[in-house]
Amino acid sequence: MRRHAAGILLLTLAAAASGRGQAGPNDRQRPDPDAAARGRNVYVARCINCHGLDVKGTENGPSLIRSVAVLRDFEGSEIGPAMAATNVHAANLAEAERVDVSHFLKLQIETTARNRNPMEPPDVLTGNADAGRAWFNGEGGCNACHSAIGDLAGIGGRYRPSDLQQRFLFPRGGGRPETPTLVTVTPSGGAAVSGTLEFLDDFVVSLTDADGAYRSFRRTPELVVETEDPYQAHWDLLDRITDDALHDVVTYLETLK
Ligand code: HEC
Ligand code: HEC
């Protein structure tokens, strides 16, 4: 009985050791869909702004599809050290997150490899334009702020499809003037002051009011601060949009030429 148990333990250890020991650049880590899905959430929240929607990089960060560190990575073994090796990453990932992100990136690499086409980047226009239009004016709520014949008229001609998708998910920046955040500060017993947000942290809030005057307030529990981020609808979208809706709406926007 005892011997039997010890034998199993030894076998388990040997299997674990050989699994690790053999993992090298040429070993393929089979992407686990559940881990990849969790990794995708981490990626969307913390990496996508710089490494891009399709993981192929932006002006703020390199492609992780072509990264040797990611290709060599086994369950997070290389990603953590590679992130720590530069000072652009304010915080590294927890171990479990590294494993999940690793699975997500491996899956991304496989998908990219499958779609590889020497002529064109992978097609983001795989959706249904009619469904995209319906979503734009319905569940997506886009028509509250945009119009296909107003501000978004001709947008399909202004951007390549992959850039259009990036603009839609991350509309801030990209050389366009920033739409300011509005803020209203109400001191206890005092009159509310509204304006354009200049600075906000746990201790201070400051703004430029309608007359162009700079006003600063020390934050206390009594001080009520209400901000209105004009991009909020877009940040919220990242949490709720499905891949199908994303492909449909981008395909629809691309028809606005
Ligand atoms: C603020 C922008 C920014 C964010 C956010 C960001 N990165 Fe990076 N990352 C970079 C830049 C820039 C480099 C290249 C740094 C260098 O070469 O010194 C880089 C390099 C890397 C590398 C090394 C690539 C290589 O081949 O050497 C990895 C891996 C990486 N990032 C992973 C991540 C992950 C995972 C996240 C999210 C948890 C993330 N990064 C978030 C900007 C960013
Ligand atoms: C609450 C208001 C609001 C809602 C709702 C909203 N957006 Fe936006 N959107 C903005 C703001 C503000 C900008 C940035 C202004 C700009 O760059 O022209 C923007 C920018 C964009 C851009 C980039 C425009 C460009 O020329 O670069 C696209 C594309 C876009 N939105 C599509 C959508 C779609 C599709 C939806 C529906 C899911 C949506 N938006 C919902 C406010 C909103």
Tab-separated table of C-alpha atoms and ligand atoms in Angstrom:
chain	number	residue	atom	x	y	z
A	1	MET	CA	0.000	0.000	0.000
A	2	ARG	CA	2.669	2.450	1.072
A	3	ARG	CA	4.928	1.457	-1.800
A	4	HIS	CA	2.107	1.879	-4.220
A	5	ALA	CA	1.386	5.449	-3.106
A	6	ALA	CA	5.060	6.375	-3.242
A	7	GLY	CA	5.254	4.938	-6.740
A	8	ILE	CA	2.415	7.115	-7.944
A	9	LEU	CA	3.984	10.169	-6.363
A	10	LEU	CA	7.283	9.460	-8.090
A	11	LEU	CA	5.582	8.981	-11.413
A	12	THR	CA	3.721	12.266	-11.008
A	13	LEU	CA	6.912	14.101	-10.143
A	14	ALA	CA	8.718	12.556	-13.088
A	15	ALA	CA	5.937	13.578	-15.445
A	16	ALA	CA	5.926	17.130	-14.125
A	17	ALA	CA	9.708	17.336	-14.324
A	18	SER	CA	9.882	16.002	-17.851
A	19	GLY	CA	7.086	18.297	-18.964
A	20	ARG	CA	8.993	21.304	-17.693
A	21	GLY	CA	12.399	20.041	-18.600
A	22	GLN	CA	11.549	19.410	-22.197
A	23	ALA	CA	9.808	22.713	-22.710
A	24	GLY	CA	11.995	24.641	-25.059
A	25	PRO	CA	11.731	26.967	-28.014
A	26	ASN	CA	10.569	24.166	-30.259
A	27	ASP	CA	7.889	22.842	-27.977
A	28	ARG	CA	4.445	23.981	-28.757
A	29	GLN	CA	2.329	25.064	-25.826
A	30	ARG	CA	-1.145	23.875	-26.675
A	31	PRO	CA	-3.351	26.926	-26.005
A	32	ASP	CA	-6.007	26.213	-23.418
A	33	PRO	CA	-9.225	28.020	-24.426
A	34	ASP	CA	-10.348	28.815	-20.859
A	35	ALA	CA	-6.976	30.196	-19.845
A	36	ALA	CA	-6.819	32.120	-23.136
A	37	ALA	CA	-10.228	33.661	-22.446
A	38	ARG	CA	-9.079	34.840	-19.021
A	39	GLY	CA	-5.831	36.036	-20.582
A	40	ARG	CA	-7.768	37.984	-23.166
A	41	ASN	CA	-9.496	39.941	-20.390
A	42	VAL	CA	-6.154	40.797	-18.816
A	43	TYR	CA	-4.784	41.744	-22.224
A	44	VAL	CA	-7.753	43.989	-23.034
A	45	ALA	CA	-7.535	45.754	-19.696
A	46	ARG	CA	-3.778	46.179	-19.465
A	47	CYS	CA	-1.902	45.574	-22.698
A	48	ILE	CA	-4.089	46.340	-25.698
A	49	ASN	CA	-3.503	50.105	-25.657
A	50	CYS	CA	0.147	49.665	-26.513
A	51	HIS	CA	0.410	46.221	-28.098
A	52	GLY	CA	-2.715	46.639	-30.198
A	53	LEU	CA	-6.049	45.030	-30.775
A	54	ASP	CA	-4.563	42.313	-32.956
A	55	VAL	CA	-1.412	42.053	-30.792
A	56	LYS	CA	0.605	43.324	-33.745
A	57	GLY	CA	1.715	46.483	-32.005
A	58	THR	CA	0.925	50.193	-32.172
A	59	GLU	CA	3.140	53.252	-32.128
A	60	ASN	CA	3.301	52.730	-28.337
A	61	GLY	CA	4.502	49.156	-28.237
A	62	PRO	CA	5.917	46.371	-30.400
A	63	SER	CA	4.123	43.415	-31.940
A	64	LEU	CA	3.937	40.484	-29.548
A	65	ILE	CA	3.168	38.122	-32.432
A	66	ARG	CA	6.721	38.427	-33.684
A	67	SER	CA	8.308	38.688	-30.258
A	68	VAL	CA	10.978	36.065	-29.659
A	69	ALA	CA	10.204	36.238	-25.942
A	70	VAL	CA	6.583	35.312	-26.566
A	71	LEU	CA	7.457	32.608	-29.078
A	72	ARG	CA	9.860	31.029	-26.573
A	73	ASP	CA	7.521	31.491	-23.667
A	74	PHE	CA	6.190	28.458	-21.859
A	75	GLU	CA	3.311	29.219	-19.483
A	76	GLY	CA	4.611	32.674	-18.707
A	77	SER	CA	8.284	31.776	-18.287
A	78	GLU	CA	9.576	34.468	-20.656
A	79	ILE	CA	6.815	37.072	-20.610
A	80	GLY	CA	7.403	38.137	-17.007
A	81	PRO	CA	11.178	38.625	-17.359
A	82	ALA	CA	10.734	40.366	-20.735
A	83	MET	CA	8.252	42.810	-19.207
A	84	ALA	CA	10.507	43.428	-16.215
A	85	ALA	CA	13.475	44.059	-18.500
A	86	THR	CA	12.047	47.399	-19.641
A	87	ASN	CA	10.783	50.306	-17.586
A	88	VAL	CA	7.680	50.883	-19.721
A	89	HIS	CA	5.621	48.377	-17.735
A	90	ALA	CA	4.530	50.112	-14.560
A	91	ALA	CA	3.533	46.816	-12.967
A	92	ASN	CA	4.182	43.219	-13.890
A	93	LEU	CA	1.556	40.499	-13.968
A	94	ALA	CA	0.754	38.119	-11.162
A	95	GLU	CA	1.887	34.567	-11.872
A	96	ALA	CA	-1.581	33.240	-12.700
A	97	GLU	CA	-2.163	36.186	-15.037
A	98	ARG	CA	1.126	35.491	-16.811
A	99	VAL	CA	0.034	31.927	-17.503
A	100	ASP	CA	-3.354	33.100	-18.816
A	101	VAL	CA	-1.848	35.857	-20.982
A	102	SER	CA	0.652	33.344	-22.320
A	103	HIS	CA	-2.204	31.092	-23.477
A	104	PHE	CA	-3.975	34.054	-25.019
A	105	LEU	CA	-0.861	35.161	-26.913
A	106	LYS	CA	-0.134	31.625	-28.146
A	107	LEU	CA	-3.678	31.355	-29.425
A	108	GLN	CA	-3.298	34.726	-31.101
A	109	ILE	CA	-0.099	33.575	-32.818
A	110	GLU	CA	-1.783	30.410	-34.068
A	111	THR	CA	-4.781	32.328	-35.358
A	112	THR	CA	-2.560	34.815	-37.127
A	113	ALA	CA	-0.529	32.023	-38.668
A	114	ARG	CA	-3.689	30.341	-39.957
A	115	ASN	CA	-4.968	33.543	-41.530
A	116	ARG	CA	-1.671	34.482	-43.054
A	117	ASN	CA	-2.053	35.866	-46.502
A	118	PRO	CA	0.969	37.357	-48.244
A	119	MET	CA	-1.116	40.068	-49.894
A	120	GLU	CA	-3.279	41.482	-47.162
A	121	PRO	CA	-3.514	41.662	-43.382
A	122	PRO	CA	-6.087	39.319	-41.785
A	123	ASP	CA	-9.555	40.415	-42.706
A	124	VAL	CA	-11.459	42.223	-39.965
A	125	LEU	CA	-14.435	42.665	-42.294
A	126	THR	CA	-15.915	39.260	-41.644
A	127	GLY	CA	-19.135	40.564	-40.118
A	128	ASN	CA	-22.544	41.356	-41.486
A	129	ALA	CA	-23.075	45.019	-42.391
A	130	ASP	CA	-26.869	44.916	-41.944
A	131	ALA	CA	-26.538	43.387	-38.503
A	132	GLY	CA	-23.917	46.035	-37.742
A	133	ARG	CA	-26.252	48.856	-38.786
A	134	ALA	CA	-29.041	47.437	-36.622
A	135	TRP	CA	-26.678	47.169	-33.667
A	136	PHE	CA	-25.375	50.720	-34.239
A	137	ASN	CA	-28.896	52.145	-34.041
A	138	GLY	CA	-30.205	49.666	-31.481
A	139	GLU	CA	-28.462	47.721	-28.762
A	140	GLY	CA	-25.087	49.366	-29.380
A	141	GLY	CA	-26.549	52.815	-28.730
A	142	CYS	CA	-24.010	54.470	-31.057
A	143	ASN	CA	-26.578	56.819	-32.571
A	144	ALA	CA	-26.854	58.649	-29.257
A	145	CYS	CA	-23.594	60.392	-30.143
A	146	HIS	CA	-22.846	59.562	-33.781
A	147	SER	CA	-24.567	59.635	-37.122
A	148	ALA	CA	-23.776	57.673	-40.268
A	149	ILE	CA	-24.613	60.727	-42.358
A	150	GLY	CA	-23.048	63.209	-39.924
A	151	ASP	CA	-19.739	62.874	-38.090
A	152	LEU	CA	-19.100	59.297	-39.254
A	153	ALA	CA	-20.029	59.915	-42.909
A	154	GLY	CA	-17.161	58.717	-45.084
A	155	ILE	CA	-15.279	57.111	-42.194
A	156	GLY	CA	-14.824	53.901	-44.200
A	157	GLY	CA	-12.771	55.875	-46.695
A	158	ARG	CA	-10.647	57.576	-44.040
A	159	TYR	CA	-9.202	54.488	-42.342
A	160	ARG	CA	-8.011	51.066	-43.350
A	161	PRO	CA	-10.288	48.413	-41.809
A	162	SER	CA	-7.836	47.426	-39.052
A	163	ASP	CA	-7.290	51.093	-38.139
A	164	LEU	CA	-11.011	51.699	-38.144
A	165	GLN	CA	-11.463	48.932	-35.619
A	166	GLN	CA	-8.680	50.385	-33.484
A	167	ARG	CA	-10.205	53.895	-33.671
A	168	PHE	CA	-13.565	52.544	-32.654
A	169	LEU	CA	-12.175	50.731	-29.602
A	170	PHE	CA	-9.674	53.455	-28.666
A	171	PRO	CA	-11.025	56.724	-30.007
A	172	ARG	CA	-8.807	58.887	-27.814
A	173	GLY	CA	-5.645	60.266	-29.355
A	174	GLY	CA	-4.220	59.228	-32.688
A	175	GLY	CA	-3.458	62.830	-33.551
A	176	ARG	CA	-7.037	64.010	-33.158
A	177	PRO	CA	-7.823	66.790	-30.697
A	178	GLU	CA	-8.903	65.365	-27.396
A	179	THR	CA	-12.547	65.733	-26.381
A	180	PRO	CA	-12.260	67.169	-22.846
A	181	THR	CA	-13.650	65.582	-19.696
A	182	LEU	CA	-16.231	67.739	-17.973
A	183	VAL	CA	-16.285	67.979	-14.203
A	184	THR	CA	-18.613	69.489	-11.623
A	185	VAL	CA	-17.323	70.166	-8.121
A	186	THR	CA	-19.768	70.971	-5.323
A	187	PRO	CA	-18.330	72.093	-1.958
A	188	SER	CA	-20.595	71.394	1.011
A	189	GLY	CA	-22.916	74.365	1.353
A	190	GLY	CA	-21.307	76.073	-1.636
A	191	ALA	CA	-22.237	76.594	-5.259
A	192	ALA	CA	-21.333	73.985	-7.875
A	193	VAL	CA	-18.422	74.830	-10.190
A	194	SER	CA	-18.223	73.172	-13.603
A	195	GLY	CA	-15.527	73.115	-16.225
A	196	THR	CA	-12.927	71.113	-18.070
A	197	LEU	CA	-11.048	68.634	-15.920
A	198	GLU	CA	-7.352	69.458	-15.549
A	199	PHE	CA	-6.251	67.145	-12.747
A	200	LEU	CA	-7.836	64.583	-10.468
A	201	ASP	CA	-6.430	62.288	-7.802
A	202	ASP	CA	-7.446	61.249	-4.293
A	203	PHE	CA	-6.370	64.592	-2.848
A	204	VAL	CA	-6.919	67.328	-5.403
A	205	VAL	CA	-9.271	68.154	-8.227
A	206	SER	CA	-8.717	71.092	-10.558
A	207	LEU	CA	-10.485	72.462	-13.567
A	208	THR	CA	-10.701	75.359	-15.972
A	209	ASP	CA	-14.086	77.039	-15.694
A	210	ALA	CA	-16.162	78.646	-18.440
A	211	ASP	CA	-14.332	81.977	-17.993
A	212	GLY	CA	-10.964	80.310	-18.468
A	213	ALA	CA	-10.045	80.541	-14.782
A	214	TYR	CA	-8.062	77.687	-13.203
A	215	ARG	CA	-9.723	76.433	-9.998
A	216	SER	CA	-8.289	73.870	-7.614
A	217	PHE	CA	-9.971	72.114	-4.678
A	218	ARG	CA	-8.642	69.915	-1.915
A	219	ARG	CA	-10.722	66.755	-1.829
A	220	THR	CA	-12.601	66.100	1.383
A	221	PRO	CA	-15.424	63.630	2.033
A	222	GLU	CA	-17.908	66.526	1.775
A	223	LEU	CA	-16.707	67.698	-1.617
A	224	VAL	CA	-18.805	66.141	-4.378
A	225	VAL	CA	-16.907	65.531	-7.636
A	226	GLU	CA	-18.782	64.380	-10.718
A	227	THR	CA	-16.905	63.746	-13.931
A	228	GLU	CA	-18.270	63.113	-17.364
A	229	ASP	CA	-15.745	61.381	-19.577
A	230	PRO	CA	-16.885	61.845	-23.186
A	231	TYR	CA	-15.186	58.556	-24.076
A	232	GLN	CA	-16.904	56.628	-21.281
A	233	ALA	CA	-19.322	54.937	-23.671
A	234	HIS	CA	-16.325	53.584	-25.544
A	235	TRP	CA	-14.530	52.309	-22.424
A	236	ASP	CA	-17.744	50.588	-21.311
A	237	LEU	CA	-17.981	49.007	-24.726
A	238	LEU	CA	-14.751	47.080	-24.171
A	239	ASP	CA	-16.448	45.169	-21.373
A	240	ARG	CA	-19.662	44.354	-23.119
A	241	ILE	CA	-19.020	44.069	-26.849
A	242	THR	CA	-19.020	40.555	-28.300
A	243	ASP	CA	-16.707	39.504	-31.109
A	244	ASP	CA	-19.706	39.131	-33.425
A	245	ALA	CA	-20.994	42.632	-32.709
A	246	LEU	CA	-17.492	44.025	-33.132
A	247	HIS	CA	-17.055	42.410	-36.547
A	248	ASP	CA	-20.561	43.432	-37.634
A	249	VAL	CA	-20.217	47.075	-36.627
A	250	VAL	CA	-16.747	47.476	-38.168
A	251	THR	CA	-18.013	45.866	-41.374
A	252	TYR	CA	-20.911	48.324	-41.322
A	253	LEU	CA	-18.714	51.375	-40.647
A	254	GLU	CA	-16.480	50.313	-43.526
A	255	THR	CA	-19.469	50.682	-45.889
A	256	LEU	CA	-19.718	54.407	-44.961
A	257	LYS	CA	-17.599	55.643	-47.812
B	1	HEC	C1	2.411	51.843	-22.020
B	1	HEC	C2	2.532	50.931	-23.125
B	1	HEC	C3	2.615	49.432	-22.807
B	1	HEC	C4	1.710	48.665	-22.114
B	1	HEC	C5	0.419	49.115	-21.428
B	1	HEC	C6	2.227	47.316	-22.164
B	1	HEC	N1	3.398	47.291	-22.886
B	1	HEC	FE1	4.544	45.648	-23.223
B	1	HEC	N2	5.948	46.810	-24.148
B	1	HEC	C7	5.800	48.160	-24.415
B	1	HEC	C8	7.011	48.634	-25.085
B	1	HEC	C9	7.277	50.060	-25.555
B	1	HEC	C10	7.865	47.520	-25.194
B	1	HEC	C11	9.260	47.495	-25.801
B	1	HEC	C12	10.200	47.922	-24.712
B	1	HEC	C13	11.641	47.808	-25.101
B	1	HEC	O1	11.954	47.222	-26.123
B	1	HEC	O2	12.447	48.303	-24.311
B	1	HEC	C14	7.137	46.386	-24.614
B	1	HEC	C15	7.664	45.107	-24.568
B	1	HEC	C16	6.932	44.001	-24.117
B	1	HEC	C17	7.421	42.641	-24.161
B	1	HEC	C18	8.766	42.202	-24.674
B	1	HEC	C19	8.689	42.013	-26.163
B	1	HEC	C20	9.998	41.525	-26.694
B	1	HEC	O3	9.981	40.872	-27.744
B	1	HEC	O4	11.041	41.795	-26.094
B	1	HEC	C21	6.432	41.853	-23.668
B	1	HEC	C22	6.446	40.336	-23.540
B	1	HEC	C23	5.346	42.711	-23.295
B	1	HEC	N3	5.689	44.017	-23.583
B	1	HEC	C24	4.186	42.278	-22.751
B	1	HEC	C25	3.182	43.118	-22.281
B	1	HEC	C26	1.997	42.647	-21.626
B	1	HEC	C27	1.659	41.183	-21.390
B	1	HEC	C28	1.292	43.751	-21.263
B	1	HEC	C29	-0.023	43.821	-20.490
B	1	HEC	C30	-0.024	43.162	-19.207
B	1	HEC	C31	2.028	44.919	-21.724
B	1	HEC	N4	3.164	44.488	-22.332
B	1	HEC	C32	1.605	46.226	-21.570
B	1	HEC	C33	4.737	48.961	-24.072
B	1	HEC	C34	3.659	48.560	-23.303
B	2	HEC	C1	-21.641	59.007	-25.241
B	2	HEC	C2	-21.171	59.322	-26.546
B	2	HEC	C3	-20.657	58.192	-27.454
B	2	HEC	C4	-21.257	56.975	-27.741
B	2	HEC	C5	-22.550	56.376	-27.183
B	2	HEC	C6	-20.414	56.349	-28.745
B	2	HEC	N1	-19.357	57.159	-29.051
B	2	HEC	FE1	-18.020	56.857	-30.548
B	2	HEC	N2	-17.006	58.545	-29.970
B	2	HEC	C7	-17.408	59.425	-28.977
B	2	HEC	C8	-16.395	60.452	-28.817
B	2	HEC	C9	-16.431	61.615	-27.841
B	2	HEC	C10	-15.408	60.164	-29.778
B	2	HEC	C11	-14.130	60.955	-30.039
B	2	HEC	C12	-14.459	62.128	-30.911
B	2	HEC	C13	-13.724	62.101	-32.171
B	2	HEC	O1	-12.567	61.678	-32.187
B	2	HEC	O2	-14.305	62.516	-33.194
B	2	HEC	C14	-15.827	58.973	-30.499
B	2	HEC	C15	-15.134	58.399	-31.558
B	2	HEC	C16	-15.581	57.335	-32.327
B	2	HEC	C17	-14.938	56.819	-33.515
B	2	HEC	C18	-13.645	57.345	-34.115
B	2	HEC	C19	-13.929	58.502	-35.015
B	2	HEC	C20	-12.718	58.917	-35.788
B	2	HEC	O3	-12.894	59.634	-36.800
B	2	HEC	O4	-11.593	58.561	-35.432
B	2	HEC	C21	-15.696	55.790	-33.976
B	2	HEC	C22	-15.438	54.948	-35.216
B	2	HEC	C23	-16.823	55.642	-33.094
B	2	HEC	N3	-16.718	56.598	-32.093
B	2	HEC	C24	-17.809	54.696	-33.222
B	2	HEC	C25	-18.782	54.447	-32.252
B	2	HEC	C26	-19.699	53.332	-32.306
B	2	HEC	C27	-19.733	52.273	-33.399
B	2	HEC	C28	-20.471	53.421	-31.187
B	2	HEC	C29	-21.549	52.471	-30.720
B	2	HEC	C30	-21.112	51.221	-30.169
B	2	HEC	C31	-20.064	54.618	-30.463
B	2	HEC	N4	-19.027	55.198	-31.134
B	2	HEC	C32	-20.656	55.090	-29.305
B	2	HEC	C33	-18.564	59.348	-28.248
B	2	HEC	C34	-19.456	58.289	-28.256
